Structure formats: structure tokens, C-alpha cells
PDB file of C-alpha atoms in Angstrom:
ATOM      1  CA  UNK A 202     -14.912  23.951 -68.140  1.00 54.00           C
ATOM      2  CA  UNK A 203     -16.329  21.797 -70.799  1.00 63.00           C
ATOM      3  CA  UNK A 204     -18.600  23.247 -73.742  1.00 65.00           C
ATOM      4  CA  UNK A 205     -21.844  21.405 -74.187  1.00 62.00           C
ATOM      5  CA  UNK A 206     -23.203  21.483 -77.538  1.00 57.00           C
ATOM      6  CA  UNK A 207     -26.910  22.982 -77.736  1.00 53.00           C
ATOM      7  CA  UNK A 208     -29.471  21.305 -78.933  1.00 53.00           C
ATOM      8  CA  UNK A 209     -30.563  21.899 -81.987  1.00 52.00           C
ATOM      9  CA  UNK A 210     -33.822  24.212 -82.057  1.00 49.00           C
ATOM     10  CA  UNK A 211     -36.342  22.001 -83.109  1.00 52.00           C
ATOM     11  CA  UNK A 212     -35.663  19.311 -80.651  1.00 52.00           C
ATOM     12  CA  UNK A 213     -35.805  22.037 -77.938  1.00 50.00           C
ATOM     13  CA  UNK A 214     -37.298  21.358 -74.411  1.00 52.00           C
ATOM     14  CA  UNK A 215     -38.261  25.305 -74.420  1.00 51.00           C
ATOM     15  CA  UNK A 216     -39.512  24.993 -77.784  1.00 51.00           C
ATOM     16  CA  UNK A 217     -43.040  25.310 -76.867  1.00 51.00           C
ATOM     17  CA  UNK A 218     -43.635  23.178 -80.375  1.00 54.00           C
ATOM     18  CA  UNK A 219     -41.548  19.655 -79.070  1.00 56.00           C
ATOM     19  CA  UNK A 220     -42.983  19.938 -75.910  1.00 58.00           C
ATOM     20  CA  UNK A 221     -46.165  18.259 -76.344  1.00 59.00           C
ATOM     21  CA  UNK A 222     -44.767  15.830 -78.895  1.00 61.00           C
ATOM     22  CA  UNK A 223     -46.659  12.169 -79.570  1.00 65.00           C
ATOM     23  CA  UNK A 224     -44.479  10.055 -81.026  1.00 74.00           C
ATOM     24  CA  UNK A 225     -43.454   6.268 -80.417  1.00 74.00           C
ATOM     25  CA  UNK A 226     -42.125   6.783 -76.426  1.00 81.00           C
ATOM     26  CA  UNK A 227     -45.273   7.588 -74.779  1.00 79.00           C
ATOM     27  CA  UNK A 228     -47.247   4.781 -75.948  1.00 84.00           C
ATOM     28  CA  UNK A 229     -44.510   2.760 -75.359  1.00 87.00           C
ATOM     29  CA  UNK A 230     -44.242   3.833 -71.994  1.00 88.00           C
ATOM     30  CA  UNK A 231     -47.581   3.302 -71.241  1.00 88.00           C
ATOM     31  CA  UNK A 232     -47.217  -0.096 -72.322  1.00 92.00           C
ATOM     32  CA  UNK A 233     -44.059  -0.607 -69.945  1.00 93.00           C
ATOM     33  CA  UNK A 234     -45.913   0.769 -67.174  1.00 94.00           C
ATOM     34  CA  UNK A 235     -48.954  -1.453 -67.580  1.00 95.00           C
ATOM     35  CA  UNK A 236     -46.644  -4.119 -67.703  1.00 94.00           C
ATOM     36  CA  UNK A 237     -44.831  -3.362 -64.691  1.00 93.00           C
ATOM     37  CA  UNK A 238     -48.261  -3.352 -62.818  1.00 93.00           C
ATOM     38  CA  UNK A 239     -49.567  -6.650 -64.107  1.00 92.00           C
ATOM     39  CA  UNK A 240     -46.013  -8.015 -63.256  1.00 92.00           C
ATOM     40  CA  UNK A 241     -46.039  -6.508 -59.806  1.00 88.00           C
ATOM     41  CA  UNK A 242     -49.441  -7.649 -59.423  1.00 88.00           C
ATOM     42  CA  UNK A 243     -48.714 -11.175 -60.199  1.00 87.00           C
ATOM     43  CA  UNK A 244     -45.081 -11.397 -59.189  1.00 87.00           C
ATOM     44  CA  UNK A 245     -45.587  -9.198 -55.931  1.00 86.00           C
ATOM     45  CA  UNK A 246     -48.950  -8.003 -54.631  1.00 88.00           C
ATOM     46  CA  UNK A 247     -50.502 -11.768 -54.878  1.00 90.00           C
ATOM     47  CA  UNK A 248     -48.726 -13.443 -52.805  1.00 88.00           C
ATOM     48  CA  UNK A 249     -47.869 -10.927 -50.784  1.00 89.00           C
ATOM     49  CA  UNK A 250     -51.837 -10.671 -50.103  1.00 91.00           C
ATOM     50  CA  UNK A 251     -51.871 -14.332 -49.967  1.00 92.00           C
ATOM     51  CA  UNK A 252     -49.409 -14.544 -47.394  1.00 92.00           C
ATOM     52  CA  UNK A 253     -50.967 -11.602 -45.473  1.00 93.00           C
ATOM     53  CA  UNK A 254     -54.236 -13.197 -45.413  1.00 95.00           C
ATOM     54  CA  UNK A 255     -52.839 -16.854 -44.592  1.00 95.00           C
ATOM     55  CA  UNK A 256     -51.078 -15.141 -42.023  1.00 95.00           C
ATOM     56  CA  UNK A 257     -54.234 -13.132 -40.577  1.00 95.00           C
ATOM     57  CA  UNK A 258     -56.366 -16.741 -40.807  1.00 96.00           C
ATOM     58  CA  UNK A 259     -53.601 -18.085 -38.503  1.00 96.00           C
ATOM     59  CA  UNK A 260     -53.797 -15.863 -35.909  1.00 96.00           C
ATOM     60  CA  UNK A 261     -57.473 -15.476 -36.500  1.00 96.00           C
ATOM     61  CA  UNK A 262     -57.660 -19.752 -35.642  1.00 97.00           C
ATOM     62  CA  UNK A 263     -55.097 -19.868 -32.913  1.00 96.00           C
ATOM     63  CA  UNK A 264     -57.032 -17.096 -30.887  1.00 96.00           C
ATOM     64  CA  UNK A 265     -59.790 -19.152 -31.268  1.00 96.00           C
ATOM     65  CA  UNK A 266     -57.748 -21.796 -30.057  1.00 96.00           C
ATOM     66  CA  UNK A 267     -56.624 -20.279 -27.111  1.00 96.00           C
ATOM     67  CA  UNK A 268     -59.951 -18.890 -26.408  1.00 96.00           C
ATOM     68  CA  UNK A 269     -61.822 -22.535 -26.491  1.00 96.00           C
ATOM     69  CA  UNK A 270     -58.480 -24.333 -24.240  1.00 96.00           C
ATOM     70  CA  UNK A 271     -58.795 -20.711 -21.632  1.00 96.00           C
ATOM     71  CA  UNK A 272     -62.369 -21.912 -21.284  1.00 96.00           C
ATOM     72  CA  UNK A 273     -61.442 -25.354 -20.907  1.00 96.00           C
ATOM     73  CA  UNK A 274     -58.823 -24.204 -18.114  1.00 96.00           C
ATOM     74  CA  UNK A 275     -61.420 -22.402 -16.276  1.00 96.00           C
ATOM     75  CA  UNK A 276     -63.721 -24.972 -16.588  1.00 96.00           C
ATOM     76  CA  UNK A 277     -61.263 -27.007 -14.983  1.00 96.00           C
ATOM     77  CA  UNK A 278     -60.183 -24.516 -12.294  1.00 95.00           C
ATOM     78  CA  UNK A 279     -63.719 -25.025 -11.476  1.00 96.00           C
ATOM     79  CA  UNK A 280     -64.060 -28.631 -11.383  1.00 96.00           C
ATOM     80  CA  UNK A 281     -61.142 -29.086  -9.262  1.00 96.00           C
ATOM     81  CA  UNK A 282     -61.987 -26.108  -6.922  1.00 96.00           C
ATOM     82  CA  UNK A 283     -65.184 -28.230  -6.492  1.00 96.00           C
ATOM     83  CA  UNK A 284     -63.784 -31.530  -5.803  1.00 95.00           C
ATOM     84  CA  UNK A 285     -61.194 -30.247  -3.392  1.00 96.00           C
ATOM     85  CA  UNK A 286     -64.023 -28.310  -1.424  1.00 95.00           C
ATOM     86  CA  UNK A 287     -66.264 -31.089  -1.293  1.00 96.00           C
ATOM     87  CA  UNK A 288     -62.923 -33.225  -0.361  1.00 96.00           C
ATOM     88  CA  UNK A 289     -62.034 -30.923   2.429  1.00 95.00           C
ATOM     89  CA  UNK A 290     -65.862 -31.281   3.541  1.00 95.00           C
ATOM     90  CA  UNK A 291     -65.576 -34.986   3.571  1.00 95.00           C
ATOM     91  CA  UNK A 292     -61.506 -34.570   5.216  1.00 94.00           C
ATOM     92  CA  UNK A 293     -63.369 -32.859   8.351  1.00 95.00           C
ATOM     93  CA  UNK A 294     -66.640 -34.937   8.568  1.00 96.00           C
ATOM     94  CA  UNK A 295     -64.132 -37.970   9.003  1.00 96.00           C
ATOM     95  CA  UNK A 296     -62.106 -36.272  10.994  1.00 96.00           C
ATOM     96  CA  UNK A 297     -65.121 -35.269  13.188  1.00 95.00           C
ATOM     97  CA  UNK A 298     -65.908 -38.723  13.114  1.00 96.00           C
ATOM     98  CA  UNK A 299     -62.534 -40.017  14.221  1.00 95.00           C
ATOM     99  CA  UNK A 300     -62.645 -37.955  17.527  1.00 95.00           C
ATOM    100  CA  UNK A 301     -66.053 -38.528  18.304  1.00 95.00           C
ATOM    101  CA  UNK A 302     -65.487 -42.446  18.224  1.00 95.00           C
ATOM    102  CA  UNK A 303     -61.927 -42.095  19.571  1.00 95.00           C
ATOM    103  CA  UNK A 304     -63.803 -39.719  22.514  1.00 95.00           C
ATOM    104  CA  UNK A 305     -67.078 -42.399  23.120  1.00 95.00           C
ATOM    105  CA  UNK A 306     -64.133 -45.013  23.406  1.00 95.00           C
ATOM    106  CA  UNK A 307     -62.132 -42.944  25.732  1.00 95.00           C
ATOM    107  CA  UNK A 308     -65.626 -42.507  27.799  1.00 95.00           C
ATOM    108  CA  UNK A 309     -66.070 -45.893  27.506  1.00 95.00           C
ATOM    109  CA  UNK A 310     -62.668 -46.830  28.447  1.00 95.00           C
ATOM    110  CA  UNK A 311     -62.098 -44.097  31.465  1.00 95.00           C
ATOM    111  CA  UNK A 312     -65.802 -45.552  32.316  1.00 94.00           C
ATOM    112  CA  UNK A 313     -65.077 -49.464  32.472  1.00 94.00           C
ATOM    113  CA  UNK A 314     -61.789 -48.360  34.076  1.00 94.00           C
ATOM    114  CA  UNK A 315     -64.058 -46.284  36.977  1.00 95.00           C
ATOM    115  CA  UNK A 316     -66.507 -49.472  37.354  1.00 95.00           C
ATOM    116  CA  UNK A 317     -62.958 -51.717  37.800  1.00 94.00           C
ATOM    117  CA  UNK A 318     -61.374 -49.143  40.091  1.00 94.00           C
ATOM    118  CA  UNK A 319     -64.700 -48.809  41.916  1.00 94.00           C
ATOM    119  CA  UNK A 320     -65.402 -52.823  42.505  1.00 94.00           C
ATOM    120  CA  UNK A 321     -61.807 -53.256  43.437  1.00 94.00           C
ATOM    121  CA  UNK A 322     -61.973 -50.507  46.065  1.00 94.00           C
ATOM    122  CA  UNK A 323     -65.555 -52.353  47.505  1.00 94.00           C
ATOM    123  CA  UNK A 324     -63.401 -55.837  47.054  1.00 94.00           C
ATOM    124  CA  UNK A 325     -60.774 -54.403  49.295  1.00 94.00           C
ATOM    125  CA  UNK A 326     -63.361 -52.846  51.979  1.00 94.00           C
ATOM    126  CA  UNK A 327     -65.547 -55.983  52.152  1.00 94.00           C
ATOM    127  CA  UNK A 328     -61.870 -57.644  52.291  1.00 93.00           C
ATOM    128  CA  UNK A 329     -61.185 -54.850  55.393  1.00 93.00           C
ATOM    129  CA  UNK A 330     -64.769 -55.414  56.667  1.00 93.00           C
ATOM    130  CA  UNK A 331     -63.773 -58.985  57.035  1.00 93.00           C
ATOM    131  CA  UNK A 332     -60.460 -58.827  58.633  1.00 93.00           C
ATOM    132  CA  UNK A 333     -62.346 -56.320  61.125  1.00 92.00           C
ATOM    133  CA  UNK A 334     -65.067 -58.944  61.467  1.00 92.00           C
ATOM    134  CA  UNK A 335     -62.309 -61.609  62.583  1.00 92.00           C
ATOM    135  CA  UNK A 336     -60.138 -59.524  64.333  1.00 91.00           C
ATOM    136  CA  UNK A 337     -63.514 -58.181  66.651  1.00 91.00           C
ATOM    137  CA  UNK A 338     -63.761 -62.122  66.868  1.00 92.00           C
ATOM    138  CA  UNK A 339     -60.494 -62.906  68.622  1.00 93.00           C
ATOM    139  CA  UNK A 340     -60.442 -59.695  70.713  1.00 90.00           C
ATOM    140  CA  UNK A 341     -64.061 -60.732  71.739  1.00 90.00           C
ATOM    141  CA  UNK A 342     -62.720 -64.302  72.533  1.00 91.00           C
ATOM    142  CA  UNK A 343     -59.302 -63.175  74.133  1.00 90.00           C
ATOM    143  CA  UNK A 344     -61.378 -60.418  75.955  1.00 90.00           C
ATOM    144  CA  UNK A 345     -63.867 -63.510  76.823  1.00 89.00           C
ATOM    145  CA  UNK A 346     -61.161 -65.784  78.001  1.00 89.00           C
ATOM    146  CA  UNK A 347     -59.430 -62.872  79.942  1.00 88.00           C
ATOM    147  CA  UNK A 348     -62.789 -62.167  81.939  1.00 88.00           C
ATOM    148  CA  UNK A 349     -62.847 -65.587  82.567  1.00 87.00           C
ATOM    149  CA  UNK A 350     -59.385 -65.972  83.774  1.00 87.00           C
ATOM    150  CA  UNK A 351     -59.950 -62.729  85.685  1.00 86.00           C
ATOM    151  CA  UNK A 352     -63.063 -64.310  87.556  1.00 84.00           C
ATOM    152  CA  UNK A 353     -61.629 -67.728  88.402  1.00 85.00           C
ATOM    153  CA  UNK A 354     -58.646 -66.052  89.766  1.00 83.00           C
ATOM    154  CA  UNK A 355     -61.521 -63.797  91.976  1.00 82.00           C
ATOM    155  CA  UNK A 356     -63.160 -66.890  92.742  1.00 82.00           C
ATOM    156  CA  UNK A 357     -60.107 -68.792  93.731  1.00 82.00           C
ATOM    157  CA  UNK A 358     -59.101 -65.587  95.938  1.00 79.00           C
ATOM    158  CA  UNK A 359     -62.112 -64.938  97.844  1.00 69.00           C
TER     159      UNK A 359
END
């Protein structure tokens, strides 16, 4: 082991008469240590508080940001909800429209076709009503000319 020397006695840390002693190294300290915290301060704590606050004003503007363009998006939402509804309304009233006209024009078509069906079918009985009409003719005639055959050859026999 190694032998320390002692301190002398006057200069001792137990000696209850150095222990409060007020010389040179606590002012000096004191000194240090207020220039240490003015250094800090400007060196560190600044712009350290600077940045934190830059930092805070950031965020602080780009939630406002995104606040105002989430509005803006609803507001949209909104808009275009609205426009496609009243699209869609307007989609079906045309479409409504469409089948009623393409309905009245089937009507009308399956009508005029009825009326055409209808006078050909009376154009092919009056046609009917006339080839009865001339056939009744000839059998009336051949029935006239048979009587008369059949009574001359009466006549001629009797």
C-alpha cells in the first residue's frame, strides 16, 4: 500500500476553522457559474426556445391548414353529393320520358297497324262479298238457262 501524506493541520477539511474559508475560489466560482448560465442561455436555451416555438407555430398553422382544406373537402362532398342527386333526378325524369314517348309511339304504331290490319281485312270481305255477288250471278244465270233448257225440253216432249 502507498502512504499518503496528511495534510497539514491548518489546511484541514475537519478543521472546523478552514471549513468556512472566503478566499479567491468562491467568488471566482460564482463568476464561472454565472458565466456558464449566460453562455447556456445564449449559446443553448435561445435557440433551443426559438426552435421550439418555430416549431410549435408550424404545427399550430398547418392544423389550421388542414382544418380550412377538411372544410373545403366537405364542402365539396356536399356539392357533388348534390349535383349527382339532382343528376340522378334528371337521369330518371328522362328516362321516364324516353318510355313514355317510346310507349305513345308503340300505341300509336300497334294502333295505325290495327286500323291497316282492320281495312285490309274489310278490303278482302268486300273483295269476298263481291266474288259471292258474281258467283250468285252465274249460278242464277246457269240455274236460269238450265230451267229454261229443262222447260223447252218439257215443251218439246209433251
Amino acid at each position: 500500500m502507498t502512504n499518503y501524506p496528511l495534510p497539514s493541520k491548518e489546511k484541514s477539511p475537519l478543521n472546523p476553522k478552514t471549513m468556512f474559508d472566503f478566499d479567491a475560489t468562491l467568488p471566482l466560482m460564482a463568476v464561472q457559474f454565472l458565466l456558464l448560465v449566460v453562455l447556456l442561455n445564449a449559446v443553448f436555451y435561445k435557440p433551443l426556445t426559438k426552435a421550439i416555438e418555430d416549431r410549435s407555430d408550424y404545427i399550430r398553422t398547418n392544423e389550421t391548414e388542414a382544418r380550412e382544406r377538411l372544410a373545403k373537402a366537405e364542402h365539396l362532398a356536399t356539392q357533388y353529393e348534390q349535383e349527382l342527386a339532382t343528376t340522378r333526378k334528371q337521369y330518371q325524369q328522362t328516362i321516364a320520358t324516353a318510355q313514355a314517348e317510346a310507349q305513345a309511339l308503340a300505341d300509336q304504331q300497334i294502333a295505325a297497324a290495327q286500323q291497316e290490319a282492320q281495312a285490309q281485312r274489310e278490303q278482302v270481305q268486300r273483295e269476298l262479298d263481291q266474288q259471292k255477288q258474281e258467283a250468285m250471278q252465274t249460278l242464277e244465270q246457269q240455274v236460269e238457262s238450265l230451267s229454261h233448257q229443262i222447260l223447252d225440253k218439257l215443251l218439246v216432249s209433251s
